[in-house]
Short mmCIF file of C-alpha atoms in Angstrom, two decimals:
data_model
loop_
_atom_site.label_atom_id
_atom_site.label_comp_id
_atom_site.label_asym_id
_atom_site.label_seq_id
_atom_site.Cartn_x
_atom_site.Cartn_y
_atom_site.Cartn_z
CA UNK I 1 6.85 11.41 13.03
CA UNK I 2 6.68 8.61 15.63
CA UNK I 3 6.96 9.45 19.39
CA UNK I 4 10.00 6.92 19.06
CA UNK I 5 12.86 8.52 16.94
CA UNK I 6 13.61 6.92 14.03
CA UNK I 7 17.20 6.39 15.05
CA UNK I 8 16.38 3.33 17.33
CA UNK I 9 16.09 1.41 14.03
CA UNK I 10 17.78 3.44 10.87
CA UNK I 11 21.15 4.31 11.89
CA UNK I 12 22.43 1.83 9.35
CA UNK I 13 24.60 2.09 6.28
CA UNK I 14 24.72 0.45 2.52
CA UNK I 15 23.54 1.55 -0.43
CA UNK I 16 23.71 -1.05 -3.81
CA UNK I 17 20.71 -3.61 -4.66
CA UNK I 18 22.52 -7.12 -5.51
CA UNK I 19 21.02 -8.85 -8.61
CA UNK I 20 19.57 -12.02 -7.88
CA UNK I 21 20.65 -15.39 -9.36
CA UNK I 22 16.77 -15.70 -11.24
CA UNK I 23 17.56 -12.33 -13.18
CA UNK I 24 20.12 -12.54 -15.33
CA UNK I 25 18.72 -9.41 -17.82
CA UNK I 26 19.65 -6.54 -14.47
CA UNK I 27 22.73 -5.04 -13.67
CA UNK I 28 24.71 -6.40 -10.79
CA UNK I 29 24.11 -3.13 -9.26
CA UNK I 30 20.24 -2.65 -9.51
CA UNK I 31 18.38 -5.50 -8.56
CA UNK I 32 14.70 -5.39 -7.99
CA UNK I 33 14.30 -8.79 -9.33
CA UNK I 34 11.82 -10.91 -11.21
CA UNK I 35 11.18 -14.27 -8.75
CA UNK I 36 9.15 -16.18 -11.98
CA UNK I 37 11.91 -18.68 -12.08
CA UNK I 38 12.45 -18.75 -8.07
CA UNK I 39 11.61 -21.89 -6.58
CA UNK I 40 9.23 -22.16 -3.83
CA UNK I 41 11.49 -21.67 -0.19
CA UNK I 42 11.15 -24.60 2.00
CA UNK I 43 11.14 -25.73 5.39
CA UNK I 44 10.34 -29.00 7.10
CA UNK I 45 8.29 -27.45 9.81
CA UNK I 46 6.35 -24.60 7.06
CA UNK I 47 3.74 -26.57 6.22
CA UNK I 48 2.65 -25.80 1.62
CA UNK I 49 -0.76 -24.67 0.53
CA UNK I 50 -1.45 -23.01 4.24
CA UNK I 51 -4.13 -21.01 4.12
CA UNK I 52 -3.06 -17.48 4.28
CA UNK I 53 -5.11 -14.53 5.87
CA UNK I 54 -4.23 -10.50 4.87
CA UNK I 55 -5.28 -8.41 7.00
CA UNK I 56 -5.37 -4.60 5.51
CA UNK I 57 -6.07 -1.65 6.84
CA UNK I 58 -6.56 1.52 5.21
CA UNK I 59 -3.81 4.41 5.75
CA UNK I 60 -1.83 3.23 8.77
CA UNK I 61 1.58 4.27 8.72
CA UNK I 62 3.82 1.52 10.82
CA UNK I 63 5.27 4.13 13.98
CA UNK I 64 2.02 4.57 15.54
CA UNK I 65 2.47 1.39 16.56
CA UNK I 66 3.87 0.49 19.94
CA UNK I 67 6.10 -2.52 18.22
CA UNK I 68 7.52 -0.14 15.99
CA UNK I 69 8.65 1.65 18.82
CA UNK I 70 5.47 4.45 19.39
CA UNK I 71 6.00 4.75 23.53
CA UNK I 72 2.55 6.03 24.01
CA UNK I 73 0.24 3.98 21.59
CA UNK I 74 -1.80 1.28 23.21
CA UNK I 75 -2.05 -1.66 21.38
CA UNK I 76 -1.91 -4.62 22.80
CA UNK I 77 -2.86 -7.28 19.99
CA UNK I 78 0.10 -5.94 17.54
CA UNK I 79 2.40 -6.09 20.40
CA UNK I 80 0.86 -9.91 20.63
CA UNK I 81 1.44 -10.58 17.31
CA UNK I 82 4.31 -9.09 16.99
CA UNK I 83 6.11 -11.78 19.11
CA UNK I 84 4.26 -14.20 17.40
CA UNK I 85 6.01 -13.31 14.16
CA UNK I 86 8.63 -11.35 11.64
CA UNK I 87 8.22 -7.79 11.94
CA UNK I 88 9.95 -6.19 8.85
CA UNK I 89 10.81 -2.70 10.35
CA UNK I 90 11.22 -0.51 6.91
CA UNK I 91 8.73 -1.86 4.35
CA UNK I 92 7.42 1.22 2.02
CA UNK I 93 5.08 0.98 -0.64
CA UNK I 94 5.06 1.87 -4.07
CA UNK I 95 2.69 4.38 -4.17
CA UNK I 96 1.65 6.81 -1.60
CA UNK I 97 -2.26 6.12 -2.03
CA UNK I 98 -4.73 3.66 -2.18
CA UNK I 99 -5.71 2.11 -5.87
CA UNK I 100 -1.47 2.81 -7.06
CA UNK I 101 -0.48 1.02 -4.30
CA UNK I 102 -2.59 -2.29 -4.11
CA UNK I 103 -2.10 -2.61 -7.89
CA UNK I 104 1.15 -2.86 -7.14
CA UNK I 105 0.94 -4.77 -4.02
CA UNK I 106 -1.32 -7.47 -6.72
CA UNK I 107 1.41 -7.81 -9.52
CA UNK I 108 4.86 -7.12 -8.10
CA UNK I 109 5.19 -4.00 -10.29
CA UNK I 110 6.10 -0.88 -10.19
CA UNK I 111 3.21 1.74 -10.90
CA UNK I 112 4.89 2.69 -13.76
CA UNK I 113 4.93 -0.39 -15.52
CA UNK I 114 1.44 0.00 -16.53
CA UNK I 115 0.54 3.24 -15.74
CA UNK I 116 -1.55 2.62 -12.64
CA UNK I 117 -0.84 6.16 -10.50
CA UNK I 118 -4.08 7.31 -9.86
CA UNK I 119 -7.39 6.46 -8.14
CA UNK I 120 -9.04 6.06 -11.58
CA UNK I 121 -7.34 2.99 -13.08
CA UNK I 122 -7.96 -0.81 -11.06
CA UNK I 123 -6.31 -4.16 -12.37
CA UNK I 124 -7.89 -4.81 -15.11
CA UNK I 125 -9.12 -8.31 -16.63
CA UNK I 126 -6.13 -8.52 -19.45
CA UNK I 127 -3.60 -7.45 -16.17
CA UNK I 128 -2.53 -9.82 -13.34
CA UNK I 129 -3.37 -10.46 -9.84
CA UNK I 130 -2.28 -12.62 -7.12
CA UNK I 131 -6.04 -13.49 -6.72
CA UNK I 132 -6.55 -14.83 -9.93
CA UNK I 133 -3.00 -16.68 -9.69
CA UNK I 134 -3.70 -18.33 -6.61
CA UNK I 135 -7.06 -19.45 -7.56
CA UNK I 136 -5.37 -20.97 -10.35
CA UNK I 137 -2.93 -22.67 -7.82
CA UNK I 138 -6.37 -24.37 -6.62
CA UNK I 139 -7.14 -21.90 -3.86
CA UNK I 140 -10.62 -20.18 -2.71
CA UNK I 141 -9.82 -16.68 -2.84
CA UNK I 142 -12.86 -14.63 -0.28
CA UNK I 143 -12.64 -10.89 0.00
CA UNK I 144 -14.51 -8.53 2.95
CA UNK I 145 -14.17 -5.32 2.76
CA UNK I 146 -13.48 -2.26 0.13
CA UNK I 147 -11.76 -2.87 -2.97
CA UNK I 148 -9.55 -0.15 -4.62
CA UNK I 149 -7.67 -2.71 -6.45
CA UNK I 150 -9.91 -4.65 -9.31
CA UNK I 151 -11.88 -3.12 -12.19
CA UNK I 152 -15.26 -4.29 -11.37
CA UNK I 153 -14.70 -7.37 -14.72
CA UNK I 154 -12.00 -8.74 -13.05
CA UNK I 155 -13.18 -9.61 -9.76
CA UNK I 156 -15.18 -13.10 -11.23
CA UNK I 157 -12.18 -15.65 -12.38
CA UNK I 158 -10.11 -13.85 -9.63
CA UNK I 159 -12.27 -14.00 -6.41
CA UNK I 160 -14.11 -16.88 -5.44
CA UNK I 161 -16.45 -14.59 -3.35
CA UNK I 162 -16.52 -11.11 -2.20
CA UNK I 163 -20.82 -10.92 -1.34
CA UNK I 164 -19.63 -12.50 1.88
CA UNK I 165 -20.98 -10.07 3.85
CA UNK I 166 -24.69 -8.30 2.52
CA UNK I 167 -24.06 -4.96 4.87
CA UNK I 168 -20.35 -5.14 2.95
CA UNK I 169 -20.14 -2.69 0.03
CA UNK I 170 -17.51 -4.89 -1.62
CA UNK I 171 -16.77 -2.90 -4.58
CA UNK I 172 -16.08 1.07 -4.26
CA UNK I 173 -18.34 3.70 -5.52
CA UNK I 174 -16.31 5.81 -7.76
CA UNK I 175 -15.32 9.12 -6.53
CA UNK I 176 -17.12 8.31 -3.45
CA UNK I 177 -14.24 7.82 -1.03
CA UNK I 178 -14.40 5.55 2.02
CA UNK I 179 -17.98 4.64 4.31
CA UNK I 180 -16.69 7.06 6.93
CA UNK I 181 -16.32 9.66 4.99
CA UNK I 182 -19.65 9.32 3.35
CA UNK I 183 -21.02 9.64 6.94
CA UNK I 184 -19.62 11.87 8.19
CA UNK I 185 -20.02 15.55 7.79
CA UNK I 186 -17.47 17.60 7.23
CA UNK I 187 -17.30 20.53 9.54
CA UNK I 188 -16.49 24.16 8.84
CA UNK I 189 -13.50 26.06 9.18
CA UNK I 190 -9.82 23.96 8.63
CA UNK I 191 -9.66 20.54 7.29
CA UNK I 192 -8.15 18.81 10.32
CA UNK I 193 -9.64 15.92 9.08
CA UNK I 194 -11.40 15.86 12.35
CA UNK I 195 -14.73 15.17 12.48
CA UNK I 196 -17.42 16.10 14.80
CA UNK I 197 -20.00 12.65 14.03
CA UNK I 198 -18.20 10.28 16.86
CA UNK I 199 -19.31 6.78 15.66
CA UNK I 200 -21.17 4.71 18.65
CA UNK I 201 -21.38 0.52 19.00
CA UNK I 202 -17.72 -0.75 17.76
CA UNK I 203 -19.91 -3.69 16.56
CA UNK I 204 -22.21 -1.73 13.53
CA UNK I 205 -19.00 -0.17 12.26
CA UNK I 206 -18.45 -1.44 8.76
CA UNK I 207 -15.54 -2.73 9.15
CA UNK I 208 -16.80 -4.76 11.98
CA UNK I 209 -18.70 -6.46 9.74
CA UNK I 210 -15.31 -7.30 7.10
CA UNK I 211 -14.30 -9.05 10.70
CA UNK I 212 -17.65 -11.03 11.02
CA UNK I 213 -17.33 -11.98 7.40
CA UNK I 214 -13.89 -13.86 8.53
CA UNK I 215 -15.39 -15.35 11.10
CA UNK I 216 -17.44 -17.60 8.62
CA UNK I 217 -14.72 -18.07 6.42
CA UNK I 218 -12.85 -19.10 9.19
CA UNK I 219 -15.39 -21.12 11.24
CA UNK I 220 -16.58 -22.83 8.08
CA UNK I 221 -15.85 -27.03 8.17
CA UNK I 222 -12.77 -28.37 6.32
CA UNK I 223 -12.65 -28.36 2.49
CA UNK I 224 -10.08 -29.90 0.62
CA UNK I 225 -8.85 -25.92 -0.98
CA UNK I 226 -6.78 -24.35 0.48
CA UNK I 227 -8.57 -20.67 0.81
CA UNK I 228 -6.95 -16.86 0.67
CA UNK I 229 -9.18 -14.88 3.01
CA UNK I 230 -8.76 -10.78 1.98
CA UNK I 231 -9.69 -8.27 4.81
CA UNK I 232 -9.30 -4.89 3.52
CA UNK I 233 -9.96 -2.55 6.24
CA UNK I 234 -10.94 1.67 5.75
CA UNK I 235 -9.53 2.05 8.99
CA UNK I 236 -7.63 4.26 10.09
CA UNK I 237 -8.41 6.72 7.11
CA UNK I 238 -9.63 10.06 8.12
CA UNK I 239 -11.90 11.08 8.72
CA UNK I 240 -9.58 10.59 12.19
CA UNK I 241 -12.49 9.42 14.83
CA UNK I 242 -13.25 6.05 17.07
CA UNK I 243 -15.66 4.82 18.49
CA UNK I 244 -16.98 4.71 22.00
CA UNK I 245 -14.59 2.86 24.25
CA UNK I 246 -11.48 4.08 22.09
CA UNK I 247 -12.50 7.91 21.41
CA UNK I 248 -10.35 9.73 23.69
CA UNK I 249 -7.64 6.39 24.54
CA UNK I 250 -5.09 8.55 24.00
CA UNK I 251 -4.20 12.55 25.41
CA UNK I 252 -2.55 14.72 22.71
CA UNK I 253 -0.63 16.76 25.58
CA UNK I 254 1.13 12.81 25.46
CA UNK I 255 1.89 13.70 21.54
CA UNK I 256 5.40 14.82 20.82
CA UNK I 257 8.44 15.07 18.50
CA UNK I 258 5.38 15.95 15.27
CA UNK I 259 7.71 17.50 12.61
CA UNK I 260 7.25 21.07 12.24
CA UNK I 261 6.00 22.91 9.84
CA UNK I 262 8.66 25.21 8.95
CA UNK I 263 11.16 23.02 7.74
CA UNK I 264 12.99 24.70 4.45
CA UNK I 265 13.73 23.39 1.62
CA UNK I 266 11.03 21.22 1.26
CA UNK I 267 8.80 20.47 -2.02
CA UNK I 268 5.90 22.79 -2.38
CA UNK I 269 2.87 21.01 -2.11
CA UNK I 270 3.38 21.05 1.97
CA UNK I 271 3.25 25.00 2.63
CA UNK I 272 0.14 24.45 -0.28
CA UNK I 273 -1.72 21.76 1.43
CA UNK I 274 -0.94 23.97 4.82
CA UNK I 275 -2.66 26.74 3.18
CA UNK I 276 -5.70 25.24 1.19
CA UNK I 277 -6.23 23.57 3.59
CA UNK I 278 -6.28 26.53 6.15
CA UNK I 279 -3.35 24.37 8.44
CA UNK I 280 -1.49 27.27 8.97
CA UNK I 281 -4.10 29.44 10.89
CA UNK I 282 -4.90 26.05 13.44
CA UNK I 283 -2.50 25.53 16.72
CA UNK I 284 0.03 22.92 17.12
CA UNK I 285 -2.81 21.71 19.93
CA UNK I 286 -4.42 20.93 17.30
CA UNK I 287 -1.76 18.89 15.53
CA UNK I 288 -1.47 17.13 18.40
CA UNK I 289 -5.06 16.43 19.05
CA UNK I 290 -5.25 15.25 15.19
CA UNK I 291 -2.09 12.85 15.76
CA UNK I 292 -3.84 11.20 19.07
CA UNK I 293 -7.44 10.65 16.98
CA UNK I 294 -5.84 8.53 14.56
CA UNK I 295 -3.93 7.21 17.33
CA UNK I 296 -7.21 6.33 18.29
CA UNK I 297 -9.01 5.06 15.37
CA UNK I 298 -5.35 2.62 15.25
CA UNK I 299 -6.38 1.22 18.46
CA UNK I 300 -9.92 0.42 17.03
CA UNK I 301 -7.94 -1.72 14.38
CA UNK I 302 -5.85 -3.22 16.89
CA UNK I 303 -9.11 -4.27 18.86
CA UNK I 304 -10.23 -5.90 15.53
CA UNK I 305 -7.63 -7.28 14.43
CA UNK I 306 -7.43 -9.61 18.63
CA UNK I 307 -11.35 -10.06 17.85
CA UNK I 308 -9.12 -12.31 14.35
CA UNK I 309 -6.36 -13.60 16.17
CA UNK I 310 -9.27 -15.13 19.00
CA UNK I 311 -11.50 -16.47 15.85
CA UNK I 312 -8.05 -18.14 14.56
CA UNK I 313 -7.35 -19.61 17.97
CA UNK I 314 -10.95 -21.22 18.16
CA UNK I 315 -11.16 -22.27 14.56
CA UNK I 316 -8.42 -24.06 15.28
CA UNK I 317 -6.56 -22.67 12.40
CA UNK I 318 -3.15 -21.88 14.51
CA UNK I 319 -0.90 -24.07 12.40
CA UNK I 320 -2.78 -24.03 9.06
CA UNK I 321 -2.92 -20.12 8.09
CA UNK I 322 -0.88 -17.37 8.02
CA UNK I 323 -1.24 -14.34 9.09
CA UNK I 324 0.05 -11.08 7.05
CA UNK I 325 -0.57 -7.40 8.05
CA UNK I 326 0.13 -4.77 6.17
CA UNK I 327 -1.10 -1.39 4.69
CA UNK I 328 -1.34 0.68 1.62
CA UNK I 329 0.31 3.85 2.85
CA UNK I 330 0.30 6.36 5.94
CA UNK I 331 -0.86 9.49 6.68
CA UNK I 332 0.47 12.59 7.32
CA UNK I 333 -1.48 12.49 10.99
CA UNK I 334 -0.34 15.83 12.00
CA UNK I 335 3.78 15.68 10.68
CA UNK I 336 4.21 19.11 8.30
CA UNK I 337 0.75 19.96 10.60
CA UNK I 338 -1.03 18.01 7.50
CA UNK I 339 -4.08 15.38 7.66
CA UNK I 340 -4.49 12.43 5.44
CA UNK I 341 -1.68 11.90 2.61
CA UNK I 342 -0.68 13.89 -0.98
CA UNK I 343 -0.40 11.34 -4.48
CA UNK I 344 3.04 13.33 -5.14
CA UNK I 345 4.60 12.73 -1.12
CA UNK I 346 7.53 11.11 -0.75
CA UNK I 347 7.86 11.26 3.49
CA UNK I 348 8.50 8.89 4.82
CA UNK I 349 5.20 8.51 7.08
CA UNK I 350 3.90 8.50 3.69
CA UNK I 351 5.49 5.54 2.68
CA UNK I 352 6.45 3.88 5.53
CA UNK I 353 3.78 1.20 6.30
CA UNK I 354 4.05 -2.14 8.91
CA UNK I 355 4.54 -6.15 7.27
CA UNK I 356 4.07 -8.20 10.23
CA UNK I 357 3.64 -12.18 8.85
CA UNK I 358 2.90 -14.42 11.09
CA UNK I 359 3.77 -18.06 9.18
CA UNK I 360 3.63 -21.34 11.27
CA UNK I 361 6.81 -22.93 11.17
CA UNK I 362 8.82 -19.28 10.79
CA UNK I 363 9.93 -17.58 13.07
CA UNK I 364 8.52 -15.35 16.01
CA UNK I 365 9.53 -12.50 17.63
CA UNK I 366 12.37 -11.74 14.94
CA UNK I 367 13.00 -8.41 13.18
CA UNK I 368 14.21 -7.93 9.78
CA UNK I 369 15.69 -4.06 9.88
CA UNK I 370 17.00 -4.25 5.92
CA UNK I 371 14.40 -2.87 3.45
CA UNK I 372 11.89 -4.28 1.60
CA UNK I 373 8.59 -3.75 -0.55
CA UNK I 374 5.13 -3.37 -0.13
CA UNK I 375 4.85 -6.02 -3.25
CA UNK I 376 7.25 -8.56 -2.16
CA UNK I 377 4.10 -9.84 -0.14
CA UNK I 378 2.95 -11.43 -3.79
CA UNK I 379 5.46 -13.32 -4.18
CA UNK I 380 5.71 -14.15 -0.49
CA UNK I 381 2.25 -14.97 -0.71
CA UNK I 382 3.07 -17.10 -4.00
CA UNK I 383 5.77 -18.85 -2.39
CA UNK I 384 3.28 -20.20 0.99
CA UNK I 385 1.00 -21.42 -1.61
CA UNK I 386 3.29 -23.50 -4.09
CA UNK I 387 2.68 -20.98 -7.09
CA UNK I 388 4.12 -19.53 -9.12
CA UNK I 389 3.29 -16.17 -11.23
CA UNK I 390 2.56 -16.74 -14.99
CA UNK I 391 4.20 -12.99 -15.58
CA UNK I 392 7.41 -10.96 -14.99
CA UNK I 393 7.91 -9.32 -11.73
CA UNK I 394 9.86 -7.35 -9.57
CA UNK I 395 8.74 -8.77 -5.89
CA UNK I 396 10.66 -10.80 -4.16
CA UNK I 397 9.77 -13.44 -1.66
CA UNK I 398 9.67 -13.16 2.25
CA UNK I 399 10.28 -16.34 3.37
CA UNK I 400 14.12 -16.69 3.31
CA UNK I 401 13.63 -13.87 6.67
CA UNK I 402 10.48 -15.69 7.81
CA UNK I 403 13.05 -18.72 8.60
CA UNK I 404 15.26 -16.98 9.65
CA UNK I 405 17.59 -15.25 6.88
CA UNK I 406 19.41 -11.75 7.72
CA UNK I 407 18.21 -9.39 5.30
CA UNK I 408 19.74 -7.66 2.10
CA UNK I 409 21.10 -4.73 2.99
CA UNK I 410 22.52 -3.43 0.25
CA UNK I 411 18.84 -3.33 -1.36
CA UNK I 412 16.48 -0.19 -1.99
CA UNK I 413 13.28 0.70 -1.77
CA UNK I 414 11.60 2.52 -5.11
CA UNK I 415 8.65 4.90 -4.56
CA UNK I 416 6.66 6.69 -7.19
CA UNK I 417 3.76 9.21 -6.85
CA UNK I 418 2.48 11.88 -9.07
CA UNK I 419 0.81 13.24 -12.73
CA UNK I 420 1.38 15.33 -14.68
CA UNK I 421 -0.33 17.92 -17.25
CA UNK I 422 0.12 15.71 -20.44
CA UNK I 423 -2.23 13.04 -18.79
CA UNK I 424 -5.92 14.68 -17.63
CA UNK I 425 -7.37 11.60 -17.57
CA UNK I 426 -5.34 10.94 -14.22
CA UNK I 427 -6.82 14.07 -12.01
CA UNK I 428 -10.06 13.32 -10.28
CA UNK I 429 -12.92 15.69 -10.79
CA UNK I 430 -13.50 18.12 -8.38
CA UNK I 431 -16.50 16.98 -6.02
CA UNK I 432 -19.28 19.51 -4.30
CA UNK I 433 -17.28 22.19 -1.03
CA UNK I 434 -18.73 20.15 1.53
CA UNK I 435 -17.14 17.65 0.28
CA UNK I 436 -13.80 15.87 2.30
CA UNK I 437 -11.68 15.99 -0.59
CA UNK I 438 -12.80 19.44 -2.10
CA UNK I 439 -9.58 21.26 -1.37
CA UNK I 440 -7.27 18.48 -2.38
CA UNK I 441 -8.64 17.59 -5.69
CA UNK I 442 -9.41 21.92 -6.44
CA UNK I 443 -5.93 22.25 -5.04
CA UNK I 444 -4.75 19.69 -7.83
CA UNK I 445 -6.61 20.93 -10.64
CA UNK I 446 -5.59 24.84 -9.62
CA UNK I 447 -2.00 23.91 -9.40
CA UNK I 448 -0.65 20.53 -11.28
CA UNK I 449 3.38 21.30 -10.47
CA UNK I 450 1.86 20.65 -6.89
CA UNK I 451 1.14 16.93 -7.86
CA UNK I 452 3.54 16.67 -10.46
CA UNK I 453 5.63 13.14 -11.05
CA UNK I 454 7.91 12.31 -8.93
CA UNK I 455 9.99 9.16 -7.99
CA UNK I 456 12.50 8.32 -4.72
CA UNK I 457 15.05 5.46 -3.38
CA UNK I 458 14.87 4.60 0.39
CA UNK I 459 18.31 2.54 1.12
CA UNK I 460 19.58 1.89 4.96
CA UNK I 461 22.24 4.56 4.13
CA UNK I 462 20.23 7.68 2.46
CA UNK I 463 16.49 8.66 0.97
CA UNK I 464 16.57 10.41 -2.23
CA UNK I 465 13.68 12.13 -3.67
CA UNK I 466 13.92 13.29 -8.38
CA UNK I 467 11.79 15.96 -8.18
CA UNK I 468 12.06 17.42 -11.77
CA UNK I 469 9.13 20.12 -11.60
CA UNK I 470 9.94 20.90 -8.50
CA UNK I 471 12.45 20.28 -5.31
CA UNK I 472 14.22 17.39 -4.85
CA UNK I 473 14.86 15.83 -1.66
CA UNK I 474 18.52 13.88 -0.39
CA UNK I 475 18.69 12.73 3.50
CA UNK I 476 21.37 11.16 5.35
CA UNK I 477 19.87 8.27 7.61
CA UNK I 478 23.20 8.18 9.93
CA UNK I 479 22.51 11.73 10.48
CA UNK I 480 18.87 12.74 9.78
CA UNK I 481 16.43 9.90 10.86
CA UNK I 482 13.89 12.18 10.57
CA UNK I 483 14.90 13.41 7.10
CA UNK I 484 14.84 17.35 8.13
CA UNK I 485 17.86 18.61 6.63
CA UNK I 486 17.23 18.60 2.98
CA UNK I 487 20.69 18.69 1.68
CA UNK I 488 20.01 17.93 -1.64
CA UNK I 489 23.69 19.50 -4.66
CA UNK I 490 25.28 19.66 -1.18
CA UNK I 491 29.29 19.42 -2.80
CA UNK I 492 30.24 17.02 0.79
CA UNK I 493 26.85 15.21 -0.52
CA UNK I 494 27.08 14.75 -4.43
CA UNK I 495 29.03 11.70 -4.16
CA UNK I 496 26.57 9.92 -2.77
CA UNK I 497 24.17 11.45 -4.37
CA UNK I 498 25.01 10.99 -7.80
CA UNK I 499 25.18 7.29 -7.05
CA UNK I 500 21.39 7.07 -5.77
CA UNK I 501 20.43 9.55 -8.99
CA UNK I 502 22.13 6.24 -11.15
CA UNK I 503 20.57 3.69 -8.75
CA UNK I 504 17.02 5.46 -9.85
CA UNK I 505 17.83 5.90 -13.39
CA UNK I 506 19.26 2.05 -13.88
CA UNK I 507 15.95 1.23 -12.08
CA UNK I 508 13.64 2.89 -14.57
CA UNK I 509 15.74 1.05 -17.29
CA UNK I 510 15.85 -2.32 -15.65
CA UNK I 511 11.14 -2.34 -15.01
CA UNK I 512 9.95 0.14 -17.26
CA UNK I 513 7.90 -1.54 -20.12
CA UNK I 514 7.24 -5.55 -18.99
CA UNK I 515 6.44 -8.18 -22.50
CA UNK I 516 3.50 -10.47 -22.31
CA UNK I 517 4.10 -13.83 -22.33
CA UNK I 518 2.18 -14.75 -25.11
CA UNK I 519 3.16 -14.50 -28.29
CA UNK I 520 2.22 -12.89 -32.13
CA UNK I 521 3.16 -14.43 -35.18
CA UNK I 522 5.72 -12.72 -37.51
CA UNK I 523 4.21 -13.46 -40.63
CA UNK I 524 1.23 -12.03 -42.00
CA UNK I 525 -2.18 -13.51 -40.75
CA UNK I 526 -3.78 -16.18 -43.41
CA UNK I 527 -6.72 -15.43 -45.62
CA UNK I 528 -9.33 -18.67 -45.32
CA UNK I 529 -11.32 -16.98 -48.98
CA UNK I 530 -15.23 -17.80 -48.72
CA UNK I 531 -16.91 -19.35 -51.71
CA UNK I 532 -19.48 -16.80 -53.74
CA UNK I 533 -22.16 -18.36 -55.00
CA UNK I 534 -24.80 -16.77 -57.54
CA UNK I 535 -26.44 -14.15 -56.81
CA UNK I 536 -29.76 -15.88 -57.90
CA UNK I 537 -29.16 -18.95 -56.06
CA UNK I 538 -29.99 -16.63 -52.60
CA UNK I 539 -32.96 -15.43 -54.57
CA UNK I 540 -34.40 -19.00 -55.54
CA UNK I 541 -34.41 -19.88 -51.48
CA UNK I 542 -35.44 -16.89 -50.12
CA UNK I 543 -38.70 -16.88 -52.50
#
């Protein structure tokens, strides 16, 4: 948990989703609206076809940022940006691991639509993605950093250039993990993800090369084509370490309010991760050190954000360039005594990510308390670009809130996770013992029930997690903003719980299975006969 209680901005009520006028097929009580027919939201002060920059740290949970209420975090550039932007307090991801979350973010699809529910499947040429839509709308699309989003053969028609800096590995090697994981040596003992390998100069880190690539794009001469710049960092993804100038910036003694390891009625993966990683043998001081080091690495991200903000200003792009800051999922970072993430983990620290939007002509120093979903970024970006998606999707443009309208208090945010044994293709192979991921991937295959399928809905009133092969969960946010007390099945909560179950079922009914736009004829295909010639004529020609 954050060092500031979530009670400050979670004590709200409201449960039902309202149908948008552009999605008549959806029931009035369950809208994950398709915005395919929604006209762009325009405002006289908002320049059409703006340049757009997406700054995307990897594995950044929202509540470690000071602008999201963390009292000990030293993040001055996030704070400065929040004062210039609209900050969405409750943005949740579609899936709690990298690849699946990014595929959802770029399509406006729940992961169940096309089965992007593991690290083994990315968006392919026959599937839509935001980058291709922007290119069709006349944008240059530049990519710097890690992948975990597009299949290799989808790059050519989706991205203008992804080799902006030869020092960058633009397309992730399979099973390799982040560059930081490949460089750091896994220490013996409990898997704390605290690396004994301390990075040196911040400007020699791979993530800083992403910022250098951004400086090159932003510093170009003016062109007739607007650009979209995707900056995909690896930090603060574990291992938990930070370059010189950031290591030790946060004192573990200042870390308070970590969620404990022994909360009752929790899903089994929490206990088994604790045991398999050896984290049940360490003291609470280790958990605090994990959080403090994660904060240190996030402070490095904050510095890189400052470099980006300075470059946008220096290159005179402040008034023609929109900036989004967001992440793909969170990190346990010491909560429950755990580290990193888990594919079926629906804990708030894994699904809750920052989303901050600085739009020229939009509101500044504005906070939106109502829930949104990360894939709303796709619809918002197309709205800014004056473009329209060529596929059915369920994202909503956030431009109304960016221009000052209130959020939807009745909205729910939906998250899926996990995979089952009938789909072995989703499981990643177990690597060598010296891999940081050996314990995690070995546990998933040895005890697949710990990673079985799960789905959740979060509203301003409650969190409901349906776990058919394990412990389901139900939390009333007003009374329990930290989600400590699982009240699933309690008689006093059954009315609200059943309402949540019905909403989740209706959401699946309304979002599962999207028909393509290219239609097939119903008749039999025409057979065009070929002429037949006597065999001797061919023989005579060949002789």
